[in-house]
Tab-separated table of C-alpha atoms and ligand atoms in Angstrom:
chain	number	residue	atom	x	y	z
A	309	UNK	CA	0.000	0.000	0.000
A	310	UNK	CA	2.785	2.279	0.897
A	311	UNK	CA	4.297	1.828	-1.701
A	312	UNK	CA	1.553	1.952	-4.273
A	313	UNK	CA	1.016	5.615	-2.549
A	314	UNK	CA	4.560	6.058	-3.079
A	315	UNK	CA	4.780	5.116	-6.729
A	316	UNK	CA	1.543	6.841	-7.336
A	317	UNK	CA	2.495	10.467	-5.758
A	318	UNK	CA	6.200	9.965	-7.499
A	319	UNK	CA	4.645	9.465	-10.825
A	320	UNK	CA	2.119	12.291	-10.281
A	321	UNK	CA	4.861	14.438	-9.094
A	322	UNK	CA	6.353	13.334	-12.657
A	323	UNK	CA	3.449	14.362	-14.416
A	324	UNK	CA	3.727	18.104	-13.077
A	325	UNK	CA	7.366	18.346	-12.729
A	326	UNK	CA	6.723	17.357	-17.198
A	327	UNK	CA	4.110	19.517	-17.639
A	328	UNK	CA	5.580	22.642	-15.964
A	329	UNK	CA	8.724	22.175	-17.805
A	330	UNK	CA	7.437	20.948	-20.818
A	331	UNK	CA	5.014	24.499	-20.494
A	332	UNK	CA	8.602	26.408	-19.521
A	333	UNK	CA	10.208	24.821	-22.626
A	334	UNK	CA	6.973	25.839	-25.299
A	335	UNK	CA	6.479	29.255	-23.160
A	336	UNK	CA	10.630	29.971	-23.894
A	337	UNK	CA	10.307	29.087	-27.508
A	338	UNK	CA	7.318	31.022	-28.186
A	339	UNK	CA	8.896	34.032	-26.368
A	340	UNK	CA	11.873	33.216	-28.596
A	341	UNK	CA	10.556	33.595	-32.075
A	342	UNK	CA	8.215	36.943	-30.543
A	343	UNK	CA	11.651	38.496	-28.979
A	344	UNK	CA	13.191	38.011	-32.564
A	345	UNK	CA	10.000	39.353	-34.557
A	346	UNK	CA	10.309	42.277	-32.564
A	347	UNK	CA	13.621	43.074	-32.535
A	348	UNK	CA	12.875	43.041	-36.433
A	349	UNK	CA	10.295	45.218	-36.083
A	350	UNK	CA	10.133	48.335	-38.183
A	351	UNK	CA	8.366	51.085	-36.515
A	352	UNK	CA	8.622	53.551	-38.767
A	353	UNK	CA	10.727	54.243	-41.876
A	354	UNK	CA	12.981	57.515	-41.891
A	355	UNK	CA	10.893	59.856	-44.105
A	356	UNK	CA	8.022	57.353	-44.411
A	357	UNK	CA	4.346	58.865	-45.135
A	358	UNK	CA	1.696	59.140	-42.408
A	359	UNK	CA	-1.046	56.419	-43.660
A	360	UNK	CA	1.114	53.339	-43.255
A	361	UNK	CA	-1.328	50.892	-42.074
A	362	UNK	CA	0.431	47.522	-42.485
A	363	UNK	CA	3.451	46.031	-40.319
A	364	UNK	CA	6.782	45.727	-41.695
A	365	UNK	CA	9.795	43.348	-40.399
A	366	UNK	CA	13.576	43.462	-41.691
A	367	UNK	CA	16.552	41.565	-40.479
A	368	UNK	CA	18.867	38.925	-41.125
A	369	UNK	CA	19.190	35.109	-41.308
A	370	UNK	CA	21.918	33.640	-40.684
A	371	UNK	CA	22.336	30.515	-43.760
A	372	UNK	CA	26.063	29.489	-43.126
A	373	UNK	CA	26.921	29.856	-39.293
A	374	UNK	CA	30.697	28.644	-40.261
A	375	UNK	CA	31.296	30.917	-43.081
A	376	UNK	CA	28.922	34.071	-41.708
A	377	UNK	CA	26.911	33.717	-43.945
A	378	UNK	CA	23.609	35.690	-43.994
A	379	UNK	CA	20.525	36.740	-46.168
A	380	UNK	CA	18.457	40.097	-45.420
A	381	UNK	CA	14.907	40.462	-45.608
A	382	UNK	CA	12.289	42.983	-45.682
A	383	UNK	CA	8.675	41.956	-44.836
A	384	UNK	CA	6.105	44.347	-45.954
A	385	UNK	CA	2.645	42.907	-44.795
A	386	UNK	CA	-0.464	43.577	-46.211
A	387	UNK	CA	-2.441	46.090	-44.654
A	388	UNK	CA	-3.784	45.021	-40.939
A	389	UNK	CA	-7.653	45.771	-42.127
A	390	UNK	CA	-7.757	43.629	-45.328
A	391	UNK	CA	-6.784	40.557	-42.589
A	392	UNK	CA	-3.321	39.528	-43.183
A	393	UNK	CA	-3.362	36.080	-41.999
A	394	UNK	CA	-5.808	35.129	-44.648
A	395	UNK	CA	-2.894	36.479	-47.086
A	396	UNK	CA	-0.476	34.648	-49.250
A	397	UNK	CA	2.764	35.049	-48.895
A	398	UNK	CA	5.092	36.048	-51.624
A	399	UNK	CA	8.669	35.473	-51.930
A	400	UNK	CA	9.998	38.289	-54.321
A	401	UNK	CA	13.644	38.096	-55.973
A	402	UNK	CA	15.276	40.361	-58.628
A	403	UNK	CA	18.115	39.271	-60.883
A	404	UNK	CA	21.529	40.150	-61.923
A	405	UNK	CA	22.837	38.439	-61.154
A	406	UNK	CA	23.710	41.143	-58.445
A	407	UNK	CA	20.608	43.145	-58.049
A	408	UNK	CA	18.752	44.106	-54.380
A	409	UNK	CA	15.213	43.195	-54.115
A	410	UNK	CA	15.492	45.638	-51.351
A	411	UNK	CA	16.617	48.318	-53.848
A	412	UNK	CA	14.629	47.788	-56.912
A	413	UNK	CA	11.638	45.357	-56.266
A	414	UNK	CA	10.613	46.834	-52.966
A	415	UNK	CA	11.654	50.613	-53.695
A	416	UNK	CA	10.846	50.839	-57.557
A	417	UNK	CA	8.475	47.874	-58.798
A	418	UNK	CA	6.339	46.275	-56.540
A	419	UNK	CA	7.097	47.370	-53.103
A	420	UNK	CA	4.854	49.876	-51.033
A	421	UNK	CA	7.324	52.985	-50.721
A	422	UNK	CA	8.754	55.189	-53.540
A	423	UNK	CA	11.804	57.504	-52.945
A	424	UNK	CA	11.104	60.890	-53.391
A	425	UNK	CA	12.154	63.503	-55.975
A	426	UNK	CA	13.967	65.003	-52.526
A	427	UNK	CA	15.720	61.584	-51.453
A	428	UNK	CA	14.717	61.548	-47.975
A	429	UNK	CA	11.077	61.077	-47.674
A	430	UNK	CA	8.530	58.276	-48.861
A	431	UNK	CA	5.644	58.062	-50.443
A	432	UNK	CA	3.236	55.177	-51.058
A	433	UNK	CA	3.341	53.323	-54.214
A	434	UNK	CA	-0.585	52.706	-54.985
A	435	UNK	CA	0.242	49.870	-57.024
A	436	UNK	CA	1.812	48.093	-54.560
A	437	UNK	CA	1.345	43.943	-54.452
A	438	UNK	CA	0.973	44.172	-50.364
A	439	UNK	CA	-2.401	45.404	-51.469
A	440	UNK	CA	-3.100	41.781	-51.744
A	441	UNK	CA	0.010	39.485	-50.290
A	442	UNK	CA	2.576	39.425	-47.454
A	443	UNK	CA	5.853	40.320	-49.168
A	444	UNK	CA	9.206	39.282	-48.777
A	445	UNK	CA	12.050	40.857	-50.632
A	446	UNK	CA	15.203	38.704	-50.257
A	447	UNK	CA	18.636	39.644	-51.275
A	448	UNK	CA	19.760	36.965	-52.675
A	449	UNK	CA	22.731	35.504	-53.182
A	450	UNK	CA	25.327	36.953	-50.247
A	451	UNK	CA	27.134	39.472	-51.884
A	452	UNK	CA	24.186	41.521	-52.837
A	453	UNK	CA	22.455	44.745	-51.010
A	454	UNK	CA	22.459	44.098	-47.794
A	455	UNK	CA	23.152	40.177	-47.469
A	456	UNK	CA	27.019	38.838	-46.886
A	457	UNK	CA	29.059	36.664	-46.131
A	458	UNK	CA	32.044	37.177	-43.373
A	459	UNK	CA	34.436	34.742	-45.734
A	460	UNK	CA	34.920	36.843	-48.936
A	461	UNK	CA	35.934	33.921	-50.877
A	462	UNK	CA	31.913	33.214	-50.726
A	463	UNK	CA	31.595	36.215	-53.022
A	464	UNK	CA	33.755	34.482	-56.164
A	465	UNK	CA	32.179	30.865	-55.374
A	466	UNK	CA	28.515	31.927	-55.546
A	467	UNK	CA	26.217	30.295	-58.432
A	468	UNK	CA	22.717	29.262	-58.855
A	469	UNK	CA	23.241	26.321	-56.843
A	470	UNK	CA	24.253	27.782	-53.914
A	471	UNK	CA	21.942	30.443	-54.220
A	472	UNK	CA	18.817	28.189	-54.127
A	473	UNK	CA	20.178	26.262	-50.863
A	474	UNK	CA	20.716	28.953	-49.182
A	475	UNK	CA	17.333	30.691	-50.301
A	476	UNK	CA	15.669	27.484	-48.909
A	477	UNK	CA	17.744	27.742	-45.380
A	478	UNK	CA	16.898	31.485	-45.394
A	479	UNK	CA	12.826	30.361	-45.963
A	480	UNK	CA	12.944	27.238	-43.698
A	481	UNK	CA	14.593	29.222	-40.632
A	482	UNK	CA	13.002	32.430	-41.274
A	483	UNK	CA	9.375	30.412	-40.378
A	484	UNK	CA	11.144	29.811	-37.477
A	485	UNK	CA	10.718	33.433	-36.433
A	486	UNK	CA	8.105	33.821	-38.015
A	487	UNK	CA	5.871	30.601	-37.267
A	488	UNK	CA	2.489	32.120	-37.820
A	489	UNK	CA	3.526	31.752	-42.061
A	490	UNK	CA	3.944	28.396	-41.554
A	491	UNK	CA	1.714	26.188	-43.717
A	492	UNK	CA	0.676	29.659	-45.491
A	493	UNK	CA	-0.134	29.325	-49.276
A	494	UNK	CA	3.574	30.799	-50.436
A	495	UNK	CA	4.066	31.802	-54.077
A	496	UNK	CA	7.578	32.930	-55.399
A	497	UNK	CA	7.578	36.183	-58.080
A	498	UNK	CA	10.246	37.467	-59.928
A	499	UNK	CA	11.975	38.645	-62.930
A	500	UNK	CA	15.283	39.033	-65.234
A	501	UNK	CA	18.079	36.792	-63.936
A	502	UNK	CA	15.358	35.548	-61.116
A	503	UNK	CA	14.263	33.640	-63.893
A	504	UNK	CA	17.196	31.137	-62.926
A	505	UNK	CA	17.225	31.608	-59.408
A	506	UNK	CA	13.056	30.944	-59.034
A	507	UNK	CA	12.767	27.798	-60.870
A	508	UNK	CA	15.751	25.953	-59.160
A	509	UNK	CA	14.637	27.146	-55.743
A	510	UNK	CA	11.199	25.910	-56.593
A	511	UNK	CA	12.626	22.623	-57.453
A	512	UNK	CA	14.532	22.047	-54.027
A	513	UNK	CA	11.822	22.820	-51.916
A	514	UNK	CA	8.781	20.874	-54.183
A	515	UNK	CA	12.038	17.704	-53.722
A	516	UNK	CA	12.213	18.914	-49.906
A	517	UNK	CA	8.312	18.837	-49.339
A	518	UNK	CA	8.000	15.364	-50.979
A	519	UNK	CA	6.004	12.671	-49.179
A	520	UNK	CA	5.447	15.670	-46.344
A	521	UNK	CA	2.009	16.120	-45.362
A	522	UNK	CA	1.143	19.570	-44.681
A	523	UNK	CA	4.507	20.957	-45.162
A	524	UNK	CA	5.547	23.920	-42.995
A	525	UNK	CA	7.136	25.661	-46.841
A	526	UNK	CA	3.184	25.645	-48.532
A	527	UNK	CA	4.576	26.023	-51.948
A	528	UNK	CA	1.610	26.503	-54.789
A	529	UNK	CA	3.706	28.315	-57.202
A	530	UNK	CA	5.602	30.801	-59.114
A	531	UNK	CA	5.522	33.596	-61.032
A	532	UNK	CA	8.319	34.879	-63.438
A	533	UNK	CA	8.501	38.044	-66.134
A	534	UNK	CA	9.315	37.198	-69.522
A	535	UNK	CA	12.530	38.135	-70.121
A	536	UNK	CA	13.388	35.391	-67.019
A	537	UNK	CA	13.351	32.692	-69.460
A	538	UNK	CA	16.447	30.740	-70.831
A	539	UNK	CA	17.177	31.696	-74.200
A	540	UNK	CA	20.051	33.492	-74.199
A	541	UNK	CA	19.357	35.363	-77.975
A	542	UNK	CA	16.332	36.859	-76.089
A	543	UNK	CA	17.908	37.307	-73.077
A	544	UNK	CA	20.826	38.960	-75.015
A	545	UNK	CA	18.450	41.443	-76.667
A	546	UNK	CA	16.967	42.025	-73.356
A	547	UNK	CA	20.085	42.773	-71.456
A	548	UNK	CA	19.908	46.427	-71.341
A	549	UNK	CA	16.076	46.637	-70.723
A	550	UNK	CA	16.263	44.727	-68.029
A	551	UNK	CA	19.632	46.332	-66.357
A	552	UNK	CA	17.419	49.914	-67.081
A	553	UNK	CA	14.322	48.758	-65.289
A	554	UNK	CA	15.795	46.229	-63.151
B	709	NAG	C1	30.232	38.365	-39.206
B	709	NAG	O1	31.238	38.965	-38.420
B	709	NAG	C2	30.789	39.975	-37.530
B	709	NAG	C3	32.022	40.573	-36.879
B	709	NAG	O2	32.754	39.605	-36.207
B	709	NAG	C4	29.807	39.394	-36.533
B	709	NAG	O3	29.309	40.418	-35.674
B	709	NAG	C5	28.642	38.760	-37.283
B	709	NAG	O4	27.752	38.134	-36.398
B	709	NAG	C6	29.160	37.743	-38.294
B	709	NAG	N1	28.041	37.260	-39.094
B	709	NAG	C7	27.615	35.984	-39.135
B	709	NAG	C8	26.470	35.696	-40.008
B	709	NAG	O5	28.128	35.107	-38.490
């Protein structure tokens, strides 16, 4: 009897000691990803307009801890009223090779801010694609805007390869931060040189998410301009189009 008591008040003791560490444990790691979303936080833009009503997020991932390698990102979310979490979300990659999604996609395409005439204010871009879907504007590979790599032979070795894994690390351990994307219809949208870089990232993660039920990476498709395409007579006549607009 004693020491069925025993046994039972041990396990039970068990049970609690589990659950109150198992809650510490899921408590930490929620506080984890929220103290990293907000450290990414961007309040407010310098120069930025006064009718900004969605969130934005930048910051970096870290792809290659050994070689310091890491990506940067800007999220611009759609707009808190039109309900955000119903939203796609919409990896967006320029070309170039060598060209910022941070500098042209998000500030001259499809992003939500234009540069002034003046250079130091903002103004919102009516045409913008967070109208409809959470962006994210990757630079992509390290080397380019604001991504790098602390080993600068990185920088020579680069190529579409490369690229792609590392755009998959960035995706896979940016949900990390950013959990409430996972399993979130995700598109990828693009152009120029992108058209390299999108269909060989789409192929690792459609491999990646094979056999997966309900994959965490929700890939439905993407989207490329045009001139992405690999023909290199039309890519040749497009060369200095797209290094205009690009
Ligand atoms: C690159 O080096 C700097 C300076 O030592 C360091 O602060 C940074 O965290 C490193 N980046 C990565 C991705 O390891």
């Amino acid at each position: 009897m004693t020491t069925h008591q025993y046994i039972n008040s041990s396990s039970s003791f068990r049970l609690v000691y589990f659950l109150v560490i198992g809650s510490l444990v899921v408590w930490s790691a929620e506080g984890g990803h929220r103290k990293e979303q907000a450290r990414d936080r961007i309040v407010k833009l310098p120069g930025q307009p006064r009718n900004v009503k969605f969130s934005q997020y930048s910051g970096y991932i870290t792809v290659e801890a050994k070689a310091g390698r890491a990506l940067f990102y800007w999220l611009t979310e759609a707009p808190a009223k039109s309900r955000p979490e119903k939203k796609p979300l919409v990896l967006w990659l320029n070309g170039g090779p060598g060209c910022s999604s941070i500098a042209y996609g998000a500030s001259e395409e499809v992003g939500p801010f234009r540069v002034r005439e003046d250079g130091k204010s903002l103004r919102l871009n009516p045409y913008a694609w967070n109208q409809e879907a959470n962006l994210l504007f990757l630079d992509s590979p390290a080397g380019v805007g604001f991504s790098y790599s602390n080993t600068s032979s990185d920088i020579y070795t680069a190529g579409d390869k490369r690229t792609a894994e590392d755009a998959y690390t960035f995706l896979m351990k940016w949900l990390e931060r950013f959990p409430n994307y996972k399993h979130r219809p995700f598109y990828i949208a693009g152009e120029s040189y992108a058209g390299h870089y999108i269909p060989e990232l789409s192929q690792v993660i459609v491999h990646r998410n094979e056999g997966v039920k309900n994959p965490v990476l929700n890939f439905k498709g993407f989207l490329v301009s045009p001139n992405s395409l690999n023909m290199p007579y039309i890519s040749f006549i497009t060369l200095i189009p797209s290094f205009t607009f690009l």
